[in-house]
Amino acid sequence: MAGQIQPVVQTAGLCKTFKDFWRRPHVEAVKDLDLEIKPGEVFGLLGPNGSGKTTTIKMLLGLLYPTKGRISVLGKPPTDVSVKARIGFLPEESYLYRFLVAHETLDYYGRLFRLPARIRSERSDRLLDMVGLRQEAKRRVGEYSKGMARRIGLAQALINDPEFLILDEPTTGLDPIGARQIKDVIRELGKKGKTILLSSHILADVEDVCDRVTILYGGQQRAAGDIGELLRKTDATQITTPSLSEKTIAQVRDLIFRLEKKDILDISNPRVRLEDFFLRIVGEAQAANIRTSGARGGGEIPDFLKQPTESTTQEVVDSLVFAASQKVDPVPIQAPLLPEATGEPSSEVIQQLMGSESAKTTPEPVEAATERPRPARPDRPREKPSADAGVIDELLGRAKQETEGHSEDKR
Amino acid sequence: MTTVWAIARHMIAEGIRMKLALVFLVLIGLVVLGLPFSISGDSSLTGAVQSFMSYGLSATGVLLGMLTIFMSRSLADELVGHQIFLVMTKPVSRWQYVLGKWLGMTILNAAFLLCSGVTIYGMVHYIKRTHPPIDDRYDKAELNNEVLVARHAVRCTLPDFTKPAEMEFEQNLEEGLYDSVPDFDPAVEKARLASKYEARWRVVGPLQMRVFEFENVLCDRSPDNHVQIRYKTDVSDYASDEIFRALWVFGDPFMGARQVSRPVRQVVGRYHTVHVPADSVADDHTLTAYFYNENPYEGEPQYRNIIEFRKSNEVAVLFIVGSFEWNLVRLHILMLCKLMFLGAVALLMTTVFSFPVACLASFTIYVLAGTRSFIEEALDFSSDDFATMFTSMKEFFVQLMMQVYNVIYWIIPDFAKFDAVESLVNGRNVSLVWVLQAVFGLVLVKTVIVLGLAILLFHRREVAEVSV
């Protein structure tokens, strides 16, 4: 159906009750959970311990069977083996085989995906580079620290270049470098249209990378929605400028008072985040080649993960038509960096994708020609500086403005 | 198959790297390599080789059975250690997972059997070369002819004892001998009379002769070839040197066979083998043997012995149909078939129970399969033939146990039926038919049933199941 996008995950009335030895219902881990994760979104699953996050994930993966309710993952039941070829999973702990070395571990999981030997080897090398364990590739995983094992866990979750990535507490046990790297990976994969389900206790991580979140408590959904909308404070405005003199501050205060009859609530010098400070110090140590038997900083995200998610032409066209029909208000902060698109946005986008002559004459941003459109994130606000502008926005020539405008908002 | 093979490879790597398989390999090595230096048999070369093979192969079978059960721990460990979460979230079906595990176990077992087979073969030749000779030429000939061969055995065709039994029965009936017998059963009486005639036939009095007929002696009848007669006698009132003297004559000249005579002077109560030219076998592949209970040696006294060929010590003709090497290979295939079944059982148990329980259950089944004949005999012995379940409390339990065993043994095979160690040790042919029976009955039927059950149960199981 045109415009109707198949959700990656859909649950309806999902329940899971754990039973005791005598098969009597004992604990209701998940109750009536209705969840919908759209293609291309980074979805956060939040909740305190025992709220049903991991149980939900296990049901999505077919490791647990629901007591009641329905689940569809990539359009099929989670027990369907074919679906699993399109899923990557990082469990809450790295359940790896202690007797295998890192390279063998990745090779084994690659075999289970029936990847050819050459691709397995290539991807294993790239992923080990990415997680900073290339130097330790010949060590048995049993000798790894928890953080190193998490890194291998992440690498195995990506070996099949999954469309849908499920990360259960991905930053647990990782040092800030590893945690940052995982967030970078999530952002990068999110940009390329992969769907990611992230379960985490570390709220800052979720806030950094997720588009939408749902909060579980007692196995039930308590809140759900777009993270920007949920966290936005509409009763205050924050302006960040280079350092100002006392005199200028006083003038600004006067100006605000004169125009709005309001006073400034807080004036302070912003602090650098500890994460950034830490990463700078470690980066300097790595630059000085100081020896370590642990994980290195990690490398680039492998090219194979940077490929956009495959979609059918119909899906792409459907999503673009749907996206272009949405009202998107440009944020008039600066003069546009990219040329304004002319004509009807939807028809232009379609023409561009279909390779029509009129579209070819339209000035295009370079990225739009090289990146495939993100098929199913039409209603996602472009808020974070790291967020991908998206094909629609780029084709409309508004990407840059929106990104910058919303970045300002967020700060 | 790619996935099954990947899991099998992984299972093999686990077995080797977790040192479980290596421990068993070392144990098997110690047994196989150490036995020749600790066992001497009856001090003859043949005895030494037979003892070595018997103990070595039996110990290898037991150790590999234990290894197979312990290897099933892999599945239990993955369930407990949650490594299975990562496997089951890949495109791997439950059946592929179980089959891969089983295949890995089977390949490891096959590799170990190959190692043990090669080692046993090498050690046999080492013993043959280094064993201190009593009579070197005779020792080696005996070993080569009676152990390091594959011989087919044909038992003698017994005369029909039912006819004289029938006649005597009719006569007794006419004479009214059974008139006063309560609950008289003619069939039982006829069987008893037939047994009496057979027992008489098996006893050869002094200066008497007995004829043994063997049919289907399908050997190569060339004059330079030979067949063997294997027998064991019990002798009453034998000579003080515990040796009996007798004469064998082989071949019926009226049937186109060469007739030869073989005087024997042999120890009482042991198996003996007499070599007979193969052309003593008639054109219709029958061999006639005449046994004379008389001392053929001139100048020696005639001992008035009564010689008995007991039913449990069947007289047989043996002729070579294959080599020791192929016999050894076939024996190992039979062992592998048993281990394949045991592997399936161990996996079935692991899919249902935690490892300690699964291990115990698998060992129980292993023991039940190995001792099936013994248990059946014991239960049969305990039960009165004419009793029912309600005759007595003891009978109730015995009958109940028999019913339970009947159910259990519907699926548990009789491992003793596929135990070829004794045949190999005695130079008997481990026939291809026997191997095929094992492949079909043990692997293609019972192992497939057990594996199917394991897959079904595992398919229904939640691998992340939590019991609270």
PDB file of N, CA, C and O in Angstrom, chain A residues 16 18-21 23 26-27 58 61-65 81 84-85 89 91 95-97 99-101 104 108-109 111-114 140 156, chain B residues 3 6-7 9-10 14 17-18 78 81-83 85-94 96 459-468:
ATOM      1  N   LYS A  16       4.369 -11.397  28.885  1.00  0.00           N
ATOM      2  CA  LYS A  16       5.239 -12.533  29.229  1.00  0.00           C
ATOM      3  C   LYS A  16       5.138 -12.768  30.729  1.00  0.00           C
ATOM      4  O   LYS A  16       5.445 -11.887  31.528  1.00  0.00           O
ATOM      5  N   PHE A  18       6.460 -15.318  33.661  1.00  0.00           N
ATOM      6  CA  PHE A  18       7.365 -16.402  34.037  1.00  0.00           C
ATOM      7  C   PHE A  18       6.673 -17.287  35.058  1.00  0.00           C
ATOM      8  O   PHE A  18       5.954 -16.793  35.927  1.00  0.00           O
ATOM      9  N   LYS A  19       6.920 -18.572  34.917  1.00  0.00           N
ATOM     10  CA  LYS A  19       6.235 -19.513  35.798  1.00  0.00           C
ATOM     11  C   LYS A  19       7.211 -20.141  36.779  1.00  0.00           C
ATOM     12  O   LYS A  19       8.418 -20.146  36.536  1.00  0.00           O
ATOM     13  N   ASP A  20       6.656 -20.684  37.845  1.00  0.00           N
ATOM     14  CA  ASP A  20       7.519 -21.343  38.826  1.00  0.00           C
ATOM     15  C   ASP A  20       7.699 -22.814  38.434  1.00  0.00           C
ATOM     16  O   ASP A  20       7.250 -23.243  37.378  1.00  0.00           O
ATOM     17  N   PHE A  21       8.342 -23.553  39.309  1.00  0.00           N
ATOM     18  CA  PHE A  21       8.651 -24.957  39.023  1.00  0.00           C
ATOM     19  C   PHE A  21       7.395 -25.765  38.691  1.00  0.00           C
ATOM     20  O   PHE A  21       7.413 -26.672  37.872  1.00  0.00           O
ATOM     21  N   ARG A  23       4.833 -24.702  37.208  1.00  0.00           N
ATOM     22  CA  ARG A  23       4.206 -24.074  36.040  1.00  0.00           C
ATOM     23  C   ARG A  23       3.082 -23.121  36.429  1.00  0.00           C
ATOM     24  O   ARG A  23       2.168 -22.850  35.649  1.00  0.00           O
ATOM     25  N   HIS A  26       4.025 -16.745  37.945  1.00  0.00           N
ATOM     26  CA  HIS A  26       4.720 -16.203  39.106  1.00  0.00           C
ATOM     27  C   HIS A  26       5.080 -14.733  38.931  1.00  0.00           C
ATOM     28  O   HIS A  26       4.824 -13.927  39.822  1.00  0.00           O
ATOM     29  N   VAL A  27       5.680 -14.407  37.815  1.00  0.00           N
ATOM     30  CA  VAL A  27       6.101 -13.018  37.593  1.00  0.00           C
ATOM     31  C   VAL A  27       5.617 -12.554  36.225  1.00  0.00           C
ATOM     32  O   VAL A  27       5.855 -13.227  35.232  1.00  0.00           O
ATOM     33  N   LYS A  58      14.278 -10.309  24.218  1.00  0.00           N
ATOM     34  CA  LYS A  58      14.375 -11.768  24.006  1.00  0.00           C
ATOM     35  C   LYS A  58      13.156 -12.293  23.253  1.00  0.00           C
ATOM     36  O   LYS A  58      13.266 -13.228  22.462  1.00  0.00           O
ATOM     37  N   LEU A  61      13.518 -11.584  19.662  1.00  0.00           N
ATOM     38  CA  LEU A  61      14.517 -12.430  19.002  1.00  0.00           C
ATOM     39  C   LEU A  61      14.128 -13.906  18.988  1.00  0.00           C
ATOM     40  O   LEU A  61      14.884 -14.742  18.491  1.00  0.00           O
ATOM     41  N   GLY A  62      12.991 -14.213  19.554  1.00  0.00           N
ATOM     42  CA  GLY A  62      12.546 -15.611  19.559  1.00  0.00           C
ATOM     43  C   GLY A  62      13.251 -16.453  20.607  1.00  0.00           C
ATOM     44  O   GLY A  62      13.154 -17.679  20.575  1.00  0.00           O
ATOM     45  N   LEU A  63      13.939 -15.800  21.528  1.00  0.00           N
ATOM     46  CA  LEU A  63      14.596 -16.568  22.594  1.00  0.00           C
ATOM     47  C   LEU A  63      13.597 -16.905  23.695  1.00  0.00           C
ATOM     48  O   LEU A  63      13.785 -17.854  24.451  1.00  0.00           O
ATOM     49  N   LEU A  64      12.570 -16.095  23.814  1.00  0.00           N
ATOM     50  CA  LEU A  64      11.451 -16.380  24.710  1.00  0.00           C
ATOM     51  C   LEU A  64      10.181 -16.324  23.877  1.00  0.00           C
ATOM     52  O   LEU A  64      10.117 -15.567  22.900  1.00  0.00           O
ATOM     53  N   TYR A  65       9.211 -17.113  24.285  1.00  0.00           N
ATOM     54  CA  TYR A  65       7.937 -17.082  23.565  1.00  0.00           C
ATOM     55  C   TYR A  65       6.934 -16.268  24.390  1.00  0.00           C
ATOM     56  O   TYR A  65       6.856 -16.442  25.608  1.00  0.00           O
ATOM     57  N   VAL A  81      13.409 -18.184  10.920  1.00  0.00           N
ATOM     58  CA  VAL A  81      14.874 -18.161  10.842  1.00  0.00           C
ATOM     59  C   VAL A  81      15.364 -17.158   9.796  1.00  0.00           C
ATOM     60  O   VAL A  81      16.392 -16.493   9.985  1.00  0.00           O
ATOM     61  N   LYS A  84      16.269 -13.656  10.881  1.00  0.00           N
ATOM     62  CA  LYS A  84      17.468 -13.454  11.693  1.00  0.00           C
ATOM     63  C   LYS A  84      18.702 -13.128  10.870  1.00  0.00           C
ATOM     64  O   LYS A  84      19.693 -12.633  11.395  1.00  0.00           O
ATOM     65  N   ALA A  85      18.628 -13.430   9.593  1.00  0.00           N
ATOM     66  CA  ALA A  85      19.753 -13.065   8.723  1.00  0.00           C
ATOM     67  C   ALA A  85      19.867 -11.550   8.602  1.00  0.00           C
ATOM     68  O   ALA A  85      20.913 -11.029   8.216  1.00  0.00           O
ATOM     69  N   PHE A  89      22.579  -8.611  16.915  1.00  0.00           N
ATOM     70  CA  PHE A  89      22.180  -8.563  18.320  1.00  0.00           C
ATOM     71  C   PHE A  89      23.402  -8.532  19.221  1.00  0.00           C
ATOM     72  O   PHE A  89      24.292  -9.374  19.118  1.00  0.00           O
ATOM     73  N   PRO A  91      23.916  -8.813  23.109  1.00  0.00           N
ATOM     74  CA  PRO A  91      23.204  -9.040  24.369  1.00  0.00           C
ATOM     75  C   PRO A  91      23.777  -8.208  25.515  1.00  0.00           C
ATOM     76  O   PRO A  91      24.813  -7.564  25.366  1.00  0.00           O
ATOM     77  N   TYR A  95      28.242 -12.981  25.614  1.00  0.00           N
ATOM     78  CA  TYR A  95      28.227 -14.431  25.783  1.00  0.00           C
ATOM     79  C   TYR A  95      29.073 -15.070  24.688  1.00  0.00           C
ATOM     80  O   TYR A  95      28.545 -15.601  23.713  1.00  0.00           O
ATOM     81  N   LEU A  96      30.368 -15.004  24.878  1.00  0.00           N
ATOM     82  CA  LEU A  96      31.275 -15.485  23.826  1.00  0.00           C
ATOM     83  C   LEU A  96      31.898 -16.817  24.245  1.00  0.00           C
ATOM     84  O   LEU A  96      31.856 -17.195  25.412  1.00  0.00           O
ATOM     85  N   TYR A  97      32.494 -17.479  23.275  1.00  0.00           N
ATOM     86  CA  TYR A  97      33.163 -18.754  23.555  1.00  0.00           C
ATOM     87  C   TYR A  97      34.593 -18.469  23.997  1.00  0.00           C
ATOM     88  O   TYR A  97      35.387 -17.934  23.225  1.00  0.00           O
ATOM     89  N   PHE A  99      37.094 -20.246  24.389  1.00  0.00           N
ATOM     90  CA  PHE A  99      38.210 -20.971  23.768  1.00  0.00           C
ATOM     91  C   PHE A  99      38.544 -20.483  22.368  1.00  0.00           C
ATOM     92  O   PHE A  99      39.509 -20.953  21.768  1.00  0.00           O
ATOM     93  N   LEU A 100      37.752 -19.579  21.846  1.00  0.00           N
ATOM     94  CA  LEU A 100      38.037 -19.062  20.501  1.00  0.00           C
ATOM     95  C   LEU A 100      38.797 -17.744  20.599  1.00  0.00           C
ATOM     96  O   LEU A 100      38.590 -16.981  21.544  1.00  0.00           O
ATOM     97  N   VAL A 101      39.635 -17.490  19.620  1.00  0.00           N
ATOM     98  CA  VAL A 101      40.260 -16.179  19.558  1.00  0.00           C
ATOM     99  C   VAL A 101      39.289 -15.230  18.850  1.00  0.00           C
ATOM    100  O   VAL A 101      38.283 -15.669  18.276  1.00  0.00           O
ATOM    101  N   GLU A 104      38.490 -15.913  15.216  1.00  0.00           N
ATOM    102  CA  GLU A 104      37.687 -17.139  15.056  1.00  0.00           C
ATOM    103  C   GLU A 104      36.237 -16.904  15.482  1.00  0.00           C
ATOM    104  O   GLU A 104      35.304 -17.462  14.892  1.00  0.00           O
ATOM    105  N   TYR A 108      33.232 -17.581  13.071  1.00  0.00           N
ATOM    106  CA  TYR A 108      32.164 -18.542  13.387  1.00  0.00           C
ATOM    107  C   TYR A 108      30.785 -17.926  13.148  1.00  0.00           C
ATOM    108  O   TYR A 108      29.932 -18.526  12.488  1.00  0.00           O
ATOM    109  N   TYR A 109      30.601 -16.713  13.680  1.00  0.00           N
ATOM    110  CA  TYR A 109      29.287 -16.095  13.498  1.00  0.00           C
ATOM    111  C   TYR A 109      29.051 -15.753  12.024  1.00  0.00           C
ATOM    112  O   TYR A 109      27.924 -15.843  11.536  1.00  0.00           O
ATOM    113  N   ARG A 111      30.096 -17.550   9.586  1.00  0.00           N
ATOM    114  CA  ARG A 111      29.692 -18.827   8.976  1.00  0.00           C
ATOM    115  C   ARG A 111      28.200 -19.079   9.187  1.00  0.00           C
ATOM    116  O   ARG A 111      27.516 -19.595   8.307  1.00  0.00           O
ATOM    117  N   LEU A 112      27.739 -18.746  10.391  1.00  0.00           N
ATOM    118  CA  LEU A 112      26.309 -18.976  10.664  1.00  0.00           C
ATOM    119  C   LEU A 112      25.427 -18.111   9.768  1.00  0.00           C
ATOM    120  O   LEU A 112      24.274 -18.458   9.511  1.00  0.00           O
ATOM    121  N   PHE A 113      25.981 -16.997   9.308  1.00  0.00           N
ATOM    122  CA  PHE A 113      25.241 -16.172   8.342  1.00  0.00           C
ATOM    123  C   PHE A 113      25.506 -16.626   6.904  1.00  0.00           C
ATOM    124  O   PHE A 113      25.082 -15.973   5.964  1.00  0.00           O
ATOM    125  N   ARG A 114      26.260 -17.686   6.774  1.00  0.00           N
ATOM    126  CA  ARG A 114      26.619 -18.255   5.464  1.00  0.00           C
ATOM    127  C   ARG A 114      27.353 -17.248   4.599  1.00  0.00           C
ATOM    128  O   ARG A 114      27.144 -17.174   3.382  1.00  0.00           O
ATOM    129  N   ARG A 140      42.780 -15.462  23.039  1.00  0.00           N
ATOM    130  CA  ARG A 140      41.508 -16.109  23.310  1.00  0.00           C
ATOM    131  C   ARG A 140      40.565 -15.114  23.981  1.00  0.00           C
ATOM    132  O   ARG A 140      40.981 -14.347  24.853  1.00  0.00           O
ATOM    133  N   GLN A 156      30.592  -8.808  16.482  1.00  0.00           N
ATOM    134  CA  GLN A 156      29.794  -9.947  15.981  1.00  0.00           C
ATOM    135  C   GLN A 156      28.383  -9.512  15.603  1.00  0.00           C
ATOM    136  O   GLN A 156      27.774 -10.086  14.706  1.00  0.00           O
TER     137      GLN A 156
ATOM    138  N   THR B   3      25.449 -24.454   7.650  1.00  0.00           N
ATOM    139  CA  THR B   3      25.255 -24.098   9.058  1.00  0.00           C
ATOM    140  C   THR B   3      25.536 -25.302   9.954  1.00  0.00           C
ATOM    141  O   THR B   3      26.205 -25.161  10.987  1.00  0.00           O
ATOM    142  N   ALA B   6      29.134 -25.758  10.150  1.00  0.00           N
ATOM    143  CA  ALA B   6      29.783 -24.719  10.973  1.00  0.00           C
ATOM    144  C   ALA B   6      29.654 -25.072  12.454  1.00  0.00           C
ATOM    145  O   ALA B   6      30.618 -24.949  13.225  1.00  0.00           O
ATOM    146  N   ILE B   7      28.478 -25.532  12.843  1.00  0.00           N
ATOM    147  CA  ILE B   7      28.273 -25.890  14.261  1.00  0.00           C
ATOM    148  C   ILE B   7      29.070 -27.142  14.611  1.00  0.00           C
ATOM    149  O   ILE B   7      29.659 -27.233  15.695  1.00  0.00           O
ATOM    150  N   ARG B   9      31.886 -28.098  13.241  1.00  0.00           N
ATOM    151  CA  ARG B   9      33.301 -27.678  13.350  1.00  0.00           C
ATOM    152  C   ARG B   9      33.569 -27.015  14.696  1.00  0.00           C
ATOM    153  O   ARG B   9      34.598 -27.236  15.336  1.00  0.00           O
ATOM    154  N   HIS B  10      32.611 -26.206  15.072  1.00  0.00           N
ATOM    155  CA  HIS B  10      32.747 -25.495  16.343  1.00  0.00           C
ATOM    156  C   HIS B  10      32.764 -26.477  17.512  1.00  0.00           C
ATOM    157  O   HIS B  10      33.548 -26.339  18.450  1.00  0.00           O
ATOM    158  N   GLU B  14      35.702 -27.042  20.138  1.00  0.00           N
ATOM    159  CA  GLU B  14      35.432 -26.953  21.581  1.00  0.00           C
ATOM    160  C   GLU B  14      35.944 -28.199  22.299  1.00  0.00           C
ATOM    161  O   GLU B  14      36.604 -28.103  23.328  1.00  0.00           O
ATOM    162  N   ARG B  17      39.807 -27.943  22.266  1.00  0.00           N
ATOM    163  CA  ARG B  17      40.429 -26.840  23.018  1.00  0.00           C
ATOM    164  C   ARG B  17      40.040 -26.817  24.482  1.00  0.00           C
ATOM    165  O   ARG B  17      40.786 -26.309  25.306  1.00  0.00           O
ATOM    166  N   MET B  18      38.867 -27.328  24.781  1.00  0.00           N
ATOM    167  CA  MET B  18      38.487 -27.366  26.201  1.00  0.00           C
ATOM    168  C   MET B  18      39.137 -28.569  26.879  1.00  0.00           C
ATOM    169  O   MET B  18      38.848 -28.871  28.023  1.00  0.00           O
ATOM    170  N   GLU B  78      26.135 -24.127  26.775  1.00  0.00           N
ATOM    171  CA  GLU B  78      25.695 -22.964  25.998  1.00  0.00           C
ATOM    172  C   GLU B  78      24.352 -22.439  26.503  1.00  0.00           C
ATOM    173  O   GLU B  78      24.087 -21.247  26.424  1.00  0.00           O
ATOM    174  N   GLY B  81      25.477 -20.866  29.967  1.00  0.00           N
ATOM    175  CA  GLY B  81      26.352 -19.702  29.756  1.00  0.00           C
ATOM    176  C   GLY B  81      25.780 -18.687  28.780  1.00  0.00           C
ATOM    177  O   GLY B  81      26.387 -17.649  28.534  1.00  0.00           O
ATOM    178  N   HIS B  82      24.607 -18.994  28.214  1.00  0.00           N
ATOM    179  CA  HIS B  82      23.872 -18.076  27.324  1.00  0.00           C
ATOM    180  C   HIS B  82      24.561 -17.819  25.992  1.00  0.00           C
ATOM    181  O   HIS B  82      24.124 -16.945  25.244  1.00  0.00           O
ATOM    182  N   GLN B  83      25.611 -18.563  25.672  1.00  0.00           N
ATOM    183  CA  GLN B  83      26.207 -18.409  24.334  1.00  0.00           C
ATOM    184  C   GLN B  83      25.178 -18.735  23.259  1.00  0.00           C
ATOM    185  O   GLN B  83      25.252 -18.232  22.143  1.00  0.00           O
ATOM    186  N   PHE B  85      22.327 -17.679  23.062  1.00  0.00           N
ATOM    187  CA  PHE B  85      21.576 -16.477  22.655  1.00  0.00           C
ATOM    188  C   PHE B  85      22.136 -15.936  21.341  1.00  0.00           C
ATOM    189  O   PHE B  85      21.397 -15.463  20.495  1.00  0.00           O
ATOM    190  N   LEU B  86      23.451 -15.970  21.241  1.00  0.00           N
ATOM    191  CA  LEU B  86      24.071 -15.426  20.033  1.00  0.00           C
ATOM    192  C   LEU B  86      23.883 -16.358  18.843  1.00  0.00           C
ATOM    193  O   LEU B  86      23.776 -15.900  17.717  1.00  0.00           O
ATOM    194  N   VAL B  87      23.854 -17.650  19.111  1.00  0.00           N
ATOM    195  CA  VAL B  87      23.693 -18.602  17.999  1.00  0.00           C
ATOM    196  C   VAL B  87      22.244 -18.599  17.503  1.00  0.00           C
ATOM    197  O   VAL B  87      21.981 -18.548  16.304  1.00  0.00           O
ATOM    198  N   MET B  88      21.323 -18.606  18.430  1.00  0.00           N
ATOM    199  CA  MET B  88      19.916 -18.691  18.044  1.00  0.00           C
ATOM    200  C   MET B  88      19.373 -17.378  17.477  1.00  0.00           C
ATOM    201  O   MET B  88      18.248 -17.332  16.987  1.00  0.00           O
ATOM    202  N   THR B  89      20.143 -16.312  17.594  1.00  0.00           N
ATOM    203  CA  THR B  89      19.709 -15.058  16.965  1.00  0.00           C
ATOM    204  C   THR B  89      20.365 -14.893  15.595  1.00  0.00           C
ATOM    205  O   THR B  89      20.264 -13.848  14.970  1.00  0.00           O
ATOM    206  N   LYS B  90      21.076 -15.926  15.183  1.00  0.00           N
ATOM    207  CA  LYS B  90      21.591 -15.975  13.815  1.00  0.00           C
ATOM    208  C   LYS B  90      20.629 -16.868  13.006  1.00  0.00           C
ATOM    209  O   LYS B  90      19.805 -17.566  13.592  1.00  0.00           O
ATOM    210  N   PRO B  91      20.753 -16.873  11.691  1.00  0.00           N
ATOM    211  CA  PRO B  91      19.816 -17.709  10.919  1.00  0.00           C
ATOM    212  C   PRO B  91      20.120 -19.203  11.057  1.00  0.00           C
ATOM    213  O   PRO B  91      20.594 -19.858  10.123  1.00  0.00           O
ATOM    214  N   VAL B  92      19.898 -19.707  12.236  1.00  0.00           N
ATOM    215  CA  VAL B  92      20.180 -21.114  12.544  1.00  0.00           C
ATOM    216  C   VAL B  92      18.905 -21.748  13.087  1.00  0.00           C
ATOM    217  O   VAL B  92      18.360 -21.284  14.084  1.00  0.00           O
ATOM    218  N   SER B  93      18.457 -22.797  12.413  1.00  0.00           N
ATOM    219  CA  SER B  93      17.268 -23.500  12.905  1.00  0.00           C
ATOM    220  C   SER B  93      17.665 -24.378  14.084  1.00  0.00           C
ATOM    221  O   SER B  93      18.827 -24.765  14.215  1.00  0.00           O
ATOM    222  N   ARG B  94      16.665 -24.698  14.868  1.00  0.00           N
ATOM    223  CA  ARG B  94      16.947 -25.564  16.020  1.00  0.00           C
ATOM    224  C   ARG B  94      17.473 -26.927  15.544  1.00  0.00           C
ATOM    225  O   ARG B  94      18.363 -27.497  16.148  1.00  0.00           O
ATOM    226  N   GLN B  96      19.131 -27.566  12.896  1.00  0.00           N
ATOM    227  CA  GLN B  96      20.513 -27.438  12.418  1.00  0.00           C
ATOM    228  C   GLN B  96      21.477 -27.426  13.604  1.00  0.00           C
ATOM    229  O   GLN B  96      22.561 -28.001  13.547  1.00  0.00           O
ATOM    230  N   HIS B 459      13.060 -27.602  19.981  1.00  0.00           N
ATOM    231  CA  HIS B 459      12.306 -26.604  19.228  1.00  0.00           C
ATOM    232  C   HIS B 459      11.259 -25.943  20.119  1.00  0.00           C
ATOM    233  O   HIS B 459      10.988 -24.752  19.994  1.00  0.00           O
ATOM    234  N   ARG B 460      10.697 -26.723  21.004  1.00  0.00           N
ATOM    235  CA  ARG B 460       9.648 -26.188  21.879  1.00  0.00           C
ATOM    236  C   ARG B 460      10.229 -25.430  23.068  1.00  0.00           C
ATOM    237  O   ARG B 460       9.507 -24.723  23.762  1.00  0.00           O
ATOM    238  N   ARG B 461      11.503 -25.593  23.275  1.00  0.00           N
ATOM    239  CA  ARG B 461      12.105 -24.998  24.467  1.00  0.00           C
ATOM    240  C   ARG B 461      12.430 -23.527  24.251  1.00  0.00           C
ATOM    241  O   ARG B 461      12.914 -23.134  23.201  1.00  0.00           O
ATOM    242  N   GLU B 462      12.164 -22.729  25.286  1.00  0.00           N
ATOM    243  CA  GLU B 462      12.603 -21.331  25.247  1.00  0.00           C
ATOM    244  C   GLU B 462      14.057 -21.310  25.712  1.00  0.00           C
ATOM    245  O   GLU B 462      14.347 -21.671  26.846  1.00  0.00           O
ATOM    246  N   VAL B 463      14.953 -20.892  24.836  1.00  0.00           N
ATOM    247  CA  VAL B 463      16.369 -21.003  25.212  1.00  0.00           C
ATOM    248  C   VAL B 463      16.740 -19.997  26.295  1.00  0.00           C
ATOM    249  O   VAL B 463      17.748 -20.151  26.975  1.00  0.00           O
ATOM    250  N   ALA B 464      15.920 -18.958  26.441  1.00  0.00           N
ATOM    251  CA  ALA B 464      16.198 -17.986  27.509  1.00  0.00           C
ATOM    252  C   ALA B 464      15.220 -18.182  28.665  1.00  0.00           C
ATOM    253  O   ALA B 464      14.937 -17.249  29.407  1.00  0.00           O
ATOM    254  N   GLU B 465      14.722 -19.404  28.774  1.00  0.00           N
ATOM    255  CA  GLU B 465      13.702 -19.685  29.793  1.00  0.00           C
ATOM    256  C   GLU B 465      14.198 -19.364  31.200  1.00  0.00           C
ATOM    257  O   GLU B 465      15.339 -19.660  31.556  1.00  0.00           O
ATOM    258  N   VAL B 466      13.310 -18.752  31.958  1.00  0.00           N
ATOM    259  CA  VAL B 466      13.637 -18.449  33.351  1.00  0.00           C
ATOM    260  C   VAL B 466      12.585 -19.117  34.210  1.00  0.00           C
ATOM    261  O   VAL B 466      11.392 -18.961  33.964  1.00  0.00           O
ATOM    262  N   SER B 467      13.034 -19.903  35.160  1.00  0.00           N
ATOM    263  CA  SER B 467      12.092 -20.508  36.100  1.00  0.00           C
ATOM    264  C   SER B 467      12.213 -19.766  37.409  1.00  0.00           C
ATOM    265  O   SER B 467      13.307 -19.632  37.950  1.00  0.00           O
ATOM    266  N   VAL B 468      11.105 -19.228  37.905  1.00  0.00           N
ATOM    267  CA  VAL B 468      11.187 -18.408  39.125  1.00  0.00           C
ATOM    268  C   VAL B 468      10.473 -19.098  40.286  1.00  0.00           C
ATOM    269  O   VAL B 468       9.751 -20.048  40.093  1.00  0.00           O
TER     270      VAL B 468
END
